[in-house]
Coordinates of C-alpha atoms in Angstrom, one line a residue:
Chain A
M1 CA -113.1 -9.0 164.2
A2 CA -116.2 -8.0 166.1
E3 CA -118.2 -10.6 168.0
N4 CA -121.9 -10.9 167.3
T5 CA -124.4 -12.6 169.5
D6 CA -127.5 -11.9 167.5
K7 CA -129.8 -14.9 166.7
M8 CA -129.7 -16.1 163.2
V9 CA -132.2 -18.2 161.3
I10 CA -131.1 -20.3 158.4
D11 CA -133.7 -22.5 156.6
G12 CA -136.0 -22.4 159.6
V13 CA -133.2 -23.6 161.9
E14 CA -132.5 -21.1 164.6
L15 CA -128.8 -20.8 165.5
V16 CA -127.8 -19.4 168.9
G17 CA -124.2 -18.7 169.8
I18 CA -121.3 -16.3 169.4
W19 CA -119.7 -15.9 166.0
K20 CA -117.2 -13.5 164.5
E21 CA -118.2 -10.9 162.0
F22 CA -115.7 -10.5 159.2
M23 CA -116.8 -7.0 158.4
P24 CA -118.2 -5.1 161.4
S25 CA -120.7 -2.4 160.6
R26 CA -119.2 1.0 160.1
I27 CA -122.5 2.8 160.6
L28 CA -122.0 5.5 163.2
Y29 CA -125.6 6.0 164.1
E30 CA -129.1 5.3 162.8
D31 CA -130.8 8.1 164.6
V32 CA -129.8 11.7 165.5
T33 CA -131.0 12.9 168.9
T34 CA -131.3 16.6 169.8
E35 CA -131.8 15.8 173.4
F36 CA -128.3 17.0 174.4
L37 CA -128.5 20.1 172.2
D38 CA -131.7 21.1 173.9
E39 CA -130.0 20.6 177.3
V40 CA -126.9 22.7 176.4
K41 CA -129.1 25.4 174.9
K42 CA -130.8 25.9 178.2
L43 CA -127.6 26.3 180.2
P44 CA -126.2 29.7 180.8
G45 CA -124.1 30.7 177.8
G46 CA -125.3 27.8 175.7
S47 CA -128.1 29.6 173.8
T48 CA -126.0 30.4 170.7
I49 CA -124.9 26.8 170.0
A50 CA -127.5 26.3 167.2
K51 CA -126.1 29.2 165.1
C52 CA -122.8 27.4 164.4
Y53 CA -122.3 26.4 160.7
Q54 CA -119.1 24.4 161.3
C55 CA -116.6 26.6 159.4
G56 CA -113.8 25.9 161.9
T57 CA -112.7 29.5 162.4
C58 CA -112.8 28.9 166.2
T59 CA -110.5 25.9 166.1
G60 CA -108.3 27.4 163.4
G61 CA -107.5 30.4 165.5
C62 CA -107.7 28.7 168.9
T63 CA -104.8 29.4 171.4
L64 CA -104.9 25.9 172.8
P65 CA -104.2 23.2 170.1
E66 CA -100.5 24.0 170.2
F67 CA -100.5 22.9 173.8
V68 CA -103.5 20.7 174.2
D69 CA -103.8 18.1 171.5
K70 CA -107.3 17.6 170.1
F71 CA -108.9 20.6 171.7
N72 CA -111.5 21.5 169.1
P73 CA -114.5 23.9 169.9
R74 CA -116.1 23.2 166.6
G75 CA -115.8 19.5 167.2
F76 CA -117.4 19.8 170.7
I77 CA -120.3 21.7 169.2
N78 CA -120.7 19.1 166.5
L79 CA -120.8 16.2 168.9
V80 CA -123.4 17.8 171.1
R81 CA -125.6 18.8 168.1
R82 CA -125.5 15.3 166.7
G83 CA -126.0 13.7 170.0
H84 CA -122.7 11.8 170.1
Y85 CA -122.7 11.8 173.9
D86 CA -120.6 8.7 174.2
I87 CA -117.8 10.1 172.0
L88 CA -117.9 13.4 173.9
V89 CA -117.5 11.6 177.2
S90 CA -114.9 9.0 176.2
D91 CA -112.6 11.2 174.2
Y92 CA -113.1 14.8 175.2
K93 CA -114.5 15.1 178.8
D94 CA -111.0 16.0 180.2
L95 CA -110.3 18.5 177.3
V96 CA -113.5 20.6 177.4
W97 CA -112.3 22.2 180.6
K98 CA -109.0 23.4 179.3
C99 CA -110.3 26.5 177.5
V100 CA -108.4 29.6 178.7
S101 CA -111.1 32.0 177.8
C102 CA -109.0 34.1 175.5
N103 CA -112.2 34.7 173.4
R104 CA -110.5 34.7 170.1
C105 CA -113.1 32.3 168.8
T106 CA -116.0 34.4 170.0
H107 CA -114.6 37.6 168.4
R108 CA -114.0 35.9 165.1
C109 CA -117.1 33.7 164.8
P110 CA -118.8 34.7 161.6
R111 CA -122.2 33.5 162.9
G112 CA -122.2 35.2 166.2
V113 CA -121.8 32.1 168.3
N114 CA -120.4 32.9 171.7
T115 CA -118.0 30.0 171.4
Q116 CA -116.2 30.5 174.7
E117 CA -119.4 30.4 176.6
V118 CA -120.8 27.5 174.6
V119 CA -117.7 25.4 175.4
R120 CA -118.1 26.3 179.1
A121 CA -121.8 25.3 178.8
I122 CA -120.8 22.0 177.3
A123 CA -118.4 21.5 180.2
K124 CA -121.1 22.3 182.7
F125 CA -123.4 19.9 180.9
L126 CA -120.9 17.1 181.4
E127 CA -120.4 18.1 185.0
D128 CA -124.1 18.0 185.6
R129 CA -124.2 14.5 184.3
K130 CA -121.4 13.5 186.8
V131 CA -119.1 12.1 184.2
F132 CA -116.0 13.3 186.0
G133 CA -116.2 11.1 189.1
K134 CA -113.5 12.3 191.5
L135 CA -113.1 16.1 192.0
T136 CA -110.0 17.6 190.5
N137 CA -107.9 19.8 192.7
D138 CA -109.3 23.0 191.1
E139 CA -112.9 22.0 191.7
A140 CA -112.2 20.9 195.2
F141 CA -110.6 24.2 196.0
D142 CA -113.4 26.1 194.4
E143 CA -116.0 24.3 196.5
I144 CA -114.2 24.8 199.8
F145 CA -113.5 28.4 199.0
M146 CA -117.2 29.1 198.2
D147 CA -118.3 27.2 201.3
E148 CA -116.0 29.2 203.5
V149 CA -117.2 32.5 202.0
I150 CA -120.8 31.6 202.4
N151 CA -120.5 30.2 206.0
D152 CA -118.0 32.6 207.6
G153 CA -118.0 35.6 205.3
R154 CA -114.2 35.6 205.2
I155 CA -111.2 33.3 204.5
D156 CA -109.5 31.6 207.3
E157 CA -106.2 30.5 205.7
V158 CA -105.4 27.6 208.0
K159 CA -108.9 26.2 207.8
I160 CA -109.0 26.4 204.0
V161 CA -105.7 24.7 203.6
K162 CA -106.7 22.0 206.1
D163 CA -110.1 21.4 204.4
F164 CA -108.5 21.4 200.9
Y165 CA -105.9 18.7 201.8
S166 CA -108.5 16.6 203.7
K167 CA -111.0 16.9 200.8
T168 CA -108.5 15.7 198.3
G169 CA -107.3 13.0 200.7
R170 CA -103.8 14.3 201.2
L171 CA -103.7 15.2 204.8
K172 CA -100.4 13.4 205.0
D173 CA -98.9 15.8 202.5
M174 CA -99.9 18.7 204.6
M175 CA -97.9 17.5 207.5
S176 CA -94.7 17.1 205.5
G177 CA -91.7 19.1 206.6
D178 CA -91.6 21.8 203.9
Q179 CA -95.3 22.6 204.2
L180 CA -95.0 22.9 208.0
S181 CA -92.0 25.1 207.9
L182 CA -93.7 27.3 205.3
G183 CA -96.7 27.6 207.5
F184 CA -94.5 28.5 210.5
K185 CA -92.7 31.1 208.6
M186 CA -95.9 32.7 207.4
F187 CA -97.3 32.6 211.0
T188 CA -94.3 34.3 212.5
S189 CA -94.2 37.0 209.8
G190 CA -97.9 37.6 210.4
R191 CA -99.1 36.5 207.0
I192 CA -101.5 34.0 208.5
K193 CA -103.4 33.7 211.8
L194 CA -104.3 30.5 213.6
F195 CA -107.9 31.6 214.1
G196 CA -109.6 33.9 211.7
G197 CA -111.8 36.5 213.1
K198 CA -115.6 36.3 213.0
I199 CA -118.0 38.8 211.3
K200 CA -120.8 40.0 213.5
D201 CA -124.2 38.7 212.6
W202 CA -122.9 36.9 209.5
K203 CA -125.4 34.1 210.1
K204 CA -128.2 36.3 208.7
V205 CA -126.3 37.2 205.5
S206 CA -125.2 33.6 205.2
Q207 CA -128.9 32.5 205.4
K208 CA -129.8 35.0 202.7
L209 CA -126.9 33.9 200.5
K210 CA -127.9 30.3 200.8
E211 CA -131.5 31.1 199.9
E212 CA -130.3 33.0 196.8
L213 CA -128.0 30.3 195.7
Q214 CA -130.7 27.6 196.0
Chain B
M1 CA -142.5 61.7 128.0
K2 CA -139.9 59.6 126.3
T3 CA -136.8 60.5 128.3
V4 CA -135.1 58.2 130.7
L5 CA -132.3 58.9 133.2
V6 CA -129.9 56.0 133.9
I7 CA -127.7 56.4 136.9
G8 CA -124.5 54.4 136.7
G9 CA -122.4 53.5 133.8
G10 CA -121.6 49.9 134.8
V11 CA -122.6 46.8 132.9
T12 CA -126.2 47.1 134.0
G13 CA -126.6 50.8 133.2
L14 CA -124.9 50.4 129.8
K15 CA -127.2 47.5 128.8
A16 CA -130.3 49.3 130.0
S17 CA -129.4 52.5 128.2
H18 CA -128.7 50.6 125.0
E19 CA -132.0 48.7 125.1
L20 CA -134.0 51.8 125.9
A21 CA -132.3 53.8 123.1
E22 CA -133.0 51.0 120.6
M23 CA -136.7 51.3 121.6
G24 CA -136.6 55.0 120.7
Y25 CA -136.2 56.6 124.1
N26 CA -133.9 59.5 124.8
V27 CA -131.5 58.3 127.4
S28 CA -129.2 60.3 129.7
L29 CA -126.5 58.2 131.2
V30 CA -124.9 59.7 134.3
E31 CA -121.6 58.2 135.4
K32 CA -119.5 59.4 138.4
Q33 CA -116.1 58.4 136.9
D34 CA -114.6 59.6 133.7
Y35 CA -114.8 56.1 132.2
L36 CA -117.6 53.6 131.5
G37 CA -117.7 50.0 132.7
G38 CA -118.0 50.4 136.5
Q39 CA -116.2 48.0 138.7
V40 CA -115.4 45.7 135.8
A41 CA -113.3 48.5 134.2
K42 CA -112.0 50.0 137.4
H43 CA -110.4 46.7 138.6
K44 CA -109.5 45.6 135.0
Y45 CA -111.2 42.3 135.2
Y46 CA -109.4 40.0 132.8
K47 CA -111.5 36.9 132.2
L48 CA -115.0 35.8 132.9
A49 CA -116.1 32.6 134.4
P50 CA -117.0 30.0 133.5
D51 CA -115.9 30.1 129.8
M52 CA -112.7 32.1 130.5
R53 CA -113.9 34.6 128.0
L54 CA -111.9 37.8 127.8
V55 CA -113.8 40.7 129.5
S56 CA -113.0 43.0 126.6
E57 CA -115.0 40.7 124.3
V58 CA -118.1 41.4 126.5
L59 CA -117.5 44.9 127.8
D60 CA -116.3 46.6 124.6
P61 CA -119.4 45.9 122.5
V62 CA -121.6 47.0 125.4
I63 CA -119.8 50.3 125.7
K64 CA -119.6 50.7 122.0
N65 CA -123.3 50.2 121.6
V66 CA -123.9 53.1 124.0
E67 CA -121.3 55.5 122.7
S68 CA -122.4 55.0 119.1
N69 CA -126.1 55.4 119.7
S70 CA -127.3 58.9 119.0
N71 CA -130.3 58.5 121.4
I72 CA -127.9 58.3 124.4
K73 CA -126.3 61.3 126.0
V74 CA -123.4 60.2 128.2
H75 CA -122.6 62.5 131.2
K76 CA -119.2 61.4 132.5
H77 CA -117.8 62.8 135.7
S78 CA -121.3 63.7 136.7
T79 CA -123.6 63.0 139.7
I80 CA -127.2 63.7 140.5
T81 CA -127.7 66.1 143.4
A82 CA -131.5 66.6 143.8
L83 CA -134.8 65.2 142.7
S84 CA -138.2 66.9 142.6
G85 CA -141.5 66.1 141.0
N86 CA -143.2 62.8 140.5
A87 CA -143.7 60.2 137.9
P88 CA -143.9 60.7 135.0
E89 CA -142.2 64.1 135.3
F90 CA -139.1 64.0 137.4
K91 CA -136.9 67.1 137.6
V92 CA -133.3 66.0 138.3
K93 CA -130.3 68.2 138.9
I94 CA -127.2 66.8 137.3
K95 CA -123.8 68.2 138.5
N96 CA -120.5 68.0 136.7
S97 CA -117.3 70.0 136.8
K98 CA -118.8 72.8 134.7
G99 CA -121.8 73.3 136.9
E100 CA -125.3 72.1 137.6
S101 CA -128.2 71.7 135.2
E102 CA -131.8 70.6 135.6
E103 CA -133.4 68.2 133.3
T104 CA -136.8 66.5 133.1
F105 CA -137.2 62.7 132.8
G106 CA -140.1 60.4 132.5
A107 CA -138.4 57.6 134.4
I108 CA -135.3 56.9 136.4
V109 CA -133.2 53.7 136.3
V110 CA -130.8 53.3 139.3
A111 CA -127.9 51.0 138.4
T112 CA -125.4 52.2 140.9
G113 CA -123.9 48.8 141.6
F114 CA -121.6 47.5 144.3
E115 CA -118.2 48.0 145.7
H116 CA -115.7 45.4 146.7
F117 CA -115.6 44.7 150.4
D118 CA -112.6 46.3 152.1
P119 CA -110.9 43.5 154.1
T120 CA -108.9 45.9 156.3
V121 CA -111.6 45.5 159.0
K122 CA -110.9 41.8 159.1
Q123 CA -107.7 42.5 161.1
E124 CA -106.8 38.8 161.7
Y125 CA -106.3 38.4 157.9
G126 CA -103.6 41.1 157.9
Y127 CA -104.7 42.9 154.8
S128 CA -102.8 46.2 154.6
R129 CA -100.4 44.9 157.3
F130 CA -98.8 42.3 155.1
K131 CA -98.1 43.3 151.5
D132 CA -98.6 39.8 150.1
V133 CA -102.1 39.5 151.4
V134 CA -104.2 40.8 148.4
T135 CA -107.8 40.9 147.4
N136 CA -109.3 39.0 144.4
A137 CA -109.9 42.3 142.7
E138 CA -106.2 43.1 142.9
V139 CA -105.4 39.7 141.5
E140 CA -107.6 40.5 138.5
E141 CA -105.5 43.6 137.8
L142 CA -102.3 41.5 138.3
L143 CA -103.4 38.9 135.8
N144 CA -104.5 41.4 133.2
P145 CA -101.9 41.9 130.5
N146 CA -102.9 45.6 130.5
G147 CA -102.4 45.8 134.3
P148 CA -99.5 47.1 136.4
T149 CA -97.5 43.9 136.1
K150 CA -98.3 43.2 132.5
G151 CA -100.1 40.0 133.4
E152 CA -97.5 38.5 135.7
L153 CA -98.6 37.4 139.1
K154 CA -95.8 39.2 140.9
R155 CA -95.8 39.4 144.7
P156 CA -96.3 43.0 145.8
S157 CA -93.5 42.7 148.4
D158 CA -90.5 41.5 146.2
G159 CA -91.9 41.0 142.7
K160 CA -91.3 37.3 142.7
I161 CA -93.7 34.7 141.4
P162 CA -95.3 32.9 144.4
K163 CA -94.7 29.2 144.6
K164 CA -97.6 28.6 147.0
V165 CA -100.8 30.6 146.9
A166 CA -103.7 30.3 149.3
I167 CA -107.2 31.7 148.6
F168 CA -109.5 32.5 151.5
Q169 CA -113.2 32.3 150.7
C170 CA -116.0 34.4 152.2
V171 CA -114.1 37.4 153.4
G172 CA -116.6 40.0 154.4
S173 CA -119.6 37.8 153.3
R174 CA -121.5 35.2 155.3
D175 CA -120.0 37.1 158.3
K176 CA -122.1 38.6 161.0
Q177 CA -119.0 40.2 162.6
V178 CA -118.8 42.7 159.8
G179 CA -122.6 42.9 159.3
N180 CA -122.7 41.1 156.0
P181 CA -124.4 37.8 156.7
Y182 CA -125.4 37.3 153.0
C183 CA -123.5 35.3 150.4
C184 CA -121.5 37.3 147.9
R185 CA -122.6 34.9 145.1
V186 CA -119.5 35.4 143.0
G187 CA -116.5 34.6 145.3
C188 CA -116.5 30.9 144.8
V189 CA -116.5 31.0 141.1
V190 CA -114.1 33.9 140.9
S191 CA -111.6 32.1 143.1
T192 CA -111.9 28.9 141.2
K193 CA -111.4 30.8 138.0
Q194 CA -108.3 32.6 139.4
A195 CA -106.9 29.4 140.7
I196 CA -107.1 27.9 137.2
E197 CA -105.6 31.0 135.6
I198 CA -102.7 30.9 138.0
K199 CA -102.2 27.2 137.4
E200 CA -102.4 27.7 133.6
K201 CA -99.8 30.3 133.7
Y202 CA -97.5 28.9 136.4
P203 CA -98.0 25.0 136.5
D204 CA -95.4 24.8 139.3
T205 CA -97.3 27.1 141.7
E206 CA -99.5 25.3 144.1
V207 CA -103.0 26.8 144.8
Y208 CA -104.9 26.1 147.9
V209 CA -108.5 27.2 148.5
Y210 CA -109.9 27.4 152.0
Y211 CA -113.7 27.4 151.8
M212 CA -116.8 26.8 153.9
D213 CA -119.0 25.7 151.1
M214 CA -118.4 25.9 147.4
R215 CA -121.6 27.4 146.0
M216 CA -121.4 26.7 142.3
F217 CA -124.9 27.4 141.3
G218 CA -124.4 29.4 138.1
R219 CA -124.2 28.3 134.5
G220 CA -121.1 26.0 134.1
W221 CA -119.8 26.8 137.5
E222 CA -119.9 23.3 138.9
E223 CA -118.1 22.0 135.8
L224 CA -115.4 24.6 136.4
Y225 CA -115.0 23.5 140.0
G226 CA -114.6 19.9 138.8
K227 CA -112.1 21.0 136.2
A228 CA -110.1 22.9 138.8
M229 CA -109.7 19.7 140.9
E230 CA -109.2 17.2 138.0
E231 CA -107.1 19.0 135.5
Y232 CA -105.4 21.7 137.5
E233 CA -105.0 19.9 140.9
V234 CA -106.1 22.9 142.9
I235 CA -106.4 21.8 146.5
F236 CA -109.7 22.6 148.2
T237 CA -109.7 22.5 152.0
R238 CA -112.9 22.7 154.0
G239 CA -112.2 25.2 156.7
R240 CA -112.5 28.9 156.9
G241 CA -109.2 30.8 157.2
A242 CA -108.8 31.9 160.8
E243 CA -105.8 34.1 160.9
V244 CA -102.6 35.1 159.0
T245 CA -99.3 35.7 160.8
L246 CA -95.6 35.9 159.9
K247 CA -93.5 32.9 160.6
N248 CA -89.8 32.9 159.7
Q249 CA -90.4 35.9 157.4
Q250 CA -93.1 34.0 155.5
L251 CA -96.8 34.3 155.6
S252 CA -98.4 31.6 157.7
L253 CA -102.1 30.9 157.8
R254 CA -104.1 29.1 160.4
A255 CA -107.4 27.3 159.8
E256 CA -109.1 24.1 160.7
E257 CA -109.2 21.2 158.3
T258 CA -112.7 20.3 159.5
I259 CA -112.8 17.0 157.7
M260 CA -109.7 15.8 159.7
D261 CA -110.9 17.6 162.9
R262 CA -107.6 19.2 163.4
P263 CA -106.1 22.7 163.1
I264 CA -103.4 23.4 160.5
Q265 CA -100.7 26.0 160.1
H266 CA -99.7 26.4 156.5
S267 CA -96.8 28.6 155.2
V268 CA -97.5 30.2 151.8
D269 CA -96.0 32.9 149.6
M270 CA -99.2 34.9 148.9
I271 CA -102.7 35.0 150.2
I272 CA -105.7 36.1 148.1
L273 CA -108.8 37.2 150.0
A274 CA -112.0 36.5 148.1
A275 CA -113.6 39.8 149.3
G276 CA -117.3 39.9 148.8
Q277 CA -119.6 42.6 147.6
A278 CA -121.0 45.5 149.6
P279 CA -123.4 48.2 148.4
G280 CA -121.5 51.0 146.7
D281 CA -121.3 54.5 148.1
G282 CA -123.1 55.6 145.0
T283 CA -126.0 53.3 145.8
I284 CA -126.4 54.6 149.3
E285 CA -126.1 58.2 148.0
A286 CA -128.7 57.6 145.3
A287 CA -131.1 56.0 147.7
K288 CA -130.9 59.1 149.9
I289 CA -131.3 61.6 147.1
L290 CA -134.1 59.7 145.3
G291 CA -135.8 58.7 148.6
I292 CA -136.1 55.0 147.8
K293 CA -136.1 52.2 150.2
Q294 CA -133.0 50.2 151.1
N295 CA -132.9 46.8 152.8
E296 CA -131.1 46.2 156.1
Y297 CA -127.7 45.9 154.4
G298 CA -127.9 49.1 152.4
Y299 CA -128.9 47.5 149.0
L300 CA -131.9 48.9 147.2
A301 CA -135.2 47.1 148.1
P302 CA -137.5 46.1 145.2
K303 CA -141.2 46.8 145.6
D304 CA -141.9 43.1 145.5
D305 CA -139.0 40.6 145.1
F306 CA -141.1 38.2 143.1
L307 CA -143.7 40.3 141.3
S308 CA -141.9 43.5 140.5
P309 CA -138.2 42.9 141.0
N310 CA -137.1 46.0 139.1
E311 CA -139.4 48.6 140.6
S312 CA -138.3 50.6 143.6
S313 CA -140.5 51.7 146.4
K314 CA -141.3 54.9 144.5
A315 CA -143.4 54.9 141.3
G316 CA -141.3 55.7 138.2
I317 CA -138.0 54.9 139.7
F318 CA -136.5 51.5 138.7
I319 CA -133.6 49.6 140.1
A320 CA -131.4 46.9 138.5
G321 CA -128.2 45.1 138.9
A322 CA -125.8 44.8 141.8
D323 CA -127.3 47.6 143.7
K324 CA -130.1 45.2 144.6
G325 CA -127.7 42.6 146.0
P326 CA -124.6 40.8 145.0
L327 CA -124.6 39.8 141.3
D328 CA -122.3 38.5 138.6
V329 CA -121.6 40.2 135.2
E330 CA -123.7 37.7 133.3
N331 CA -126.8 38.4 135.4
C332 CA -126.2 42.2 135.4
I333 CA -126.7 42.2 131.7
V334 CA -129.9 40.2 132.1
E335 CA -131.0 42.8 134.7
G336 CA -130.2 45.7 132.4
A337 CA -132.4 44.3 129.7
A338 CA -135.2 43.4 132.1
V339 CA -135.3 46.9 133.6
A340 CA -135.4 48.4 130.1
A341 CA -138.5 46.4 129.3
K342 CA -140.1 47.4 132.5
V343 CA -139.4 51.1 131.9
A344 CA -140.7 50.9 128.3
S345 CA -144.0 49.3 129.3
S346 CA -144.5 51.9 132.1
L347 CA -143.8 54.9 129.9
K348 CA -146.2 53.8 127.1

């Protein structure tokens, strides 16, 4: 039974308190907002979301549901269009990311929705709203990798591994026996170098890149 | 000049010819095939929705009216090849196996109709890859006692009666991927009718319909839909068929049950694709020869959809029936009569 703290007035006497509701309301919403739809539309790849007519061809042919329970492109689009932001965050925020971009949905969509891109845009939309909290390993690696490329113009393996472990708070793991011996083996066989070389005048390119990305 | 050329011997063309002949016009009816009745005859349609009337009850009188009327000259196995002149004196070349002849007409009625959409291009449905994936037109032939199986719904692969049949709606219609974003206007009712026919004949066979929307707008169609659910226990699932594969030597379809928010994989014995309508080759050819306007999908465009629905973009040339857009038999007959009236008033 749901608890209700609304005020109630019976015969002019005002009752205040907490009482149990025998039949809680089943109404899902009293108003539909297009706020989230508008936001997703503006994101790269999100422009075709409004074309969807909810036939389910995307989910029906999707590669993922066999492996990822509840993955449902049509459902994601529906939630965004109807403004069910809370449901999207509570039930699906970890699923939206799992699309493998096989593009079956996009090729089959009878309405010309670019489904794969729309799902990506919905994921981006959630990311922009910071619903994920801690970075996942993938995201942490992506960030470090991009920083490295922009700052130095090339990948320094030792540095990238060190940054990755420290960013995900696992420096201890890096110093474990098998990781160290693997590193040593790669060093002696010439696969990695302790200090990566520098690129001449990279600073200028780096500056330009940063400006472009802003 | 009281002569009219009618192009196309389908339901619309037959009705228009008969009505014009009754009004005293001399009609020449040109038909590409060596039989009359168009797609209805070609695919041996068996029953008509929603009253389950036999097609022969409707088509036979329409053909007989034409063949017995002395004002109508029927050119079977003939096509038109060239047009010159303007209204009200068109010179048209009619070609048949014996040769070409030129005749003069006061008006031309184009009733070249439609063709069933060929689902081979929808590769994910496996039509032409799997023998037991058939179109609704093929099912009409199977259910017809004069058809190849004498009215038994035998699977093409092994000749057995299927225990589970799935029907996919909107194949090649409402689909931008194949360039047909329009509704075929007949698929829903034809599928419902076929589901009932199958259930009537084989009560043990289960029939599942996978649909996006059931568009039951015609006379008695909604009642038929209700009947299919109540009396025949046909199962309607809201979700468009996504793909057809083989699983353990059996057809397996995938779709989403959108009401449950979950994908499904369903093994069945036979899949019927409710293929929609596309403008016929004859329609496109006729438009080219006569120089009349087509719309973006290849159908013939009326001069004004509301005010002059049966006039083409060229004066003296009239259009009617399923060459203007998807249409059912009942409304084709209406169109045939309507165009006859329009021709008569313009030739007065």
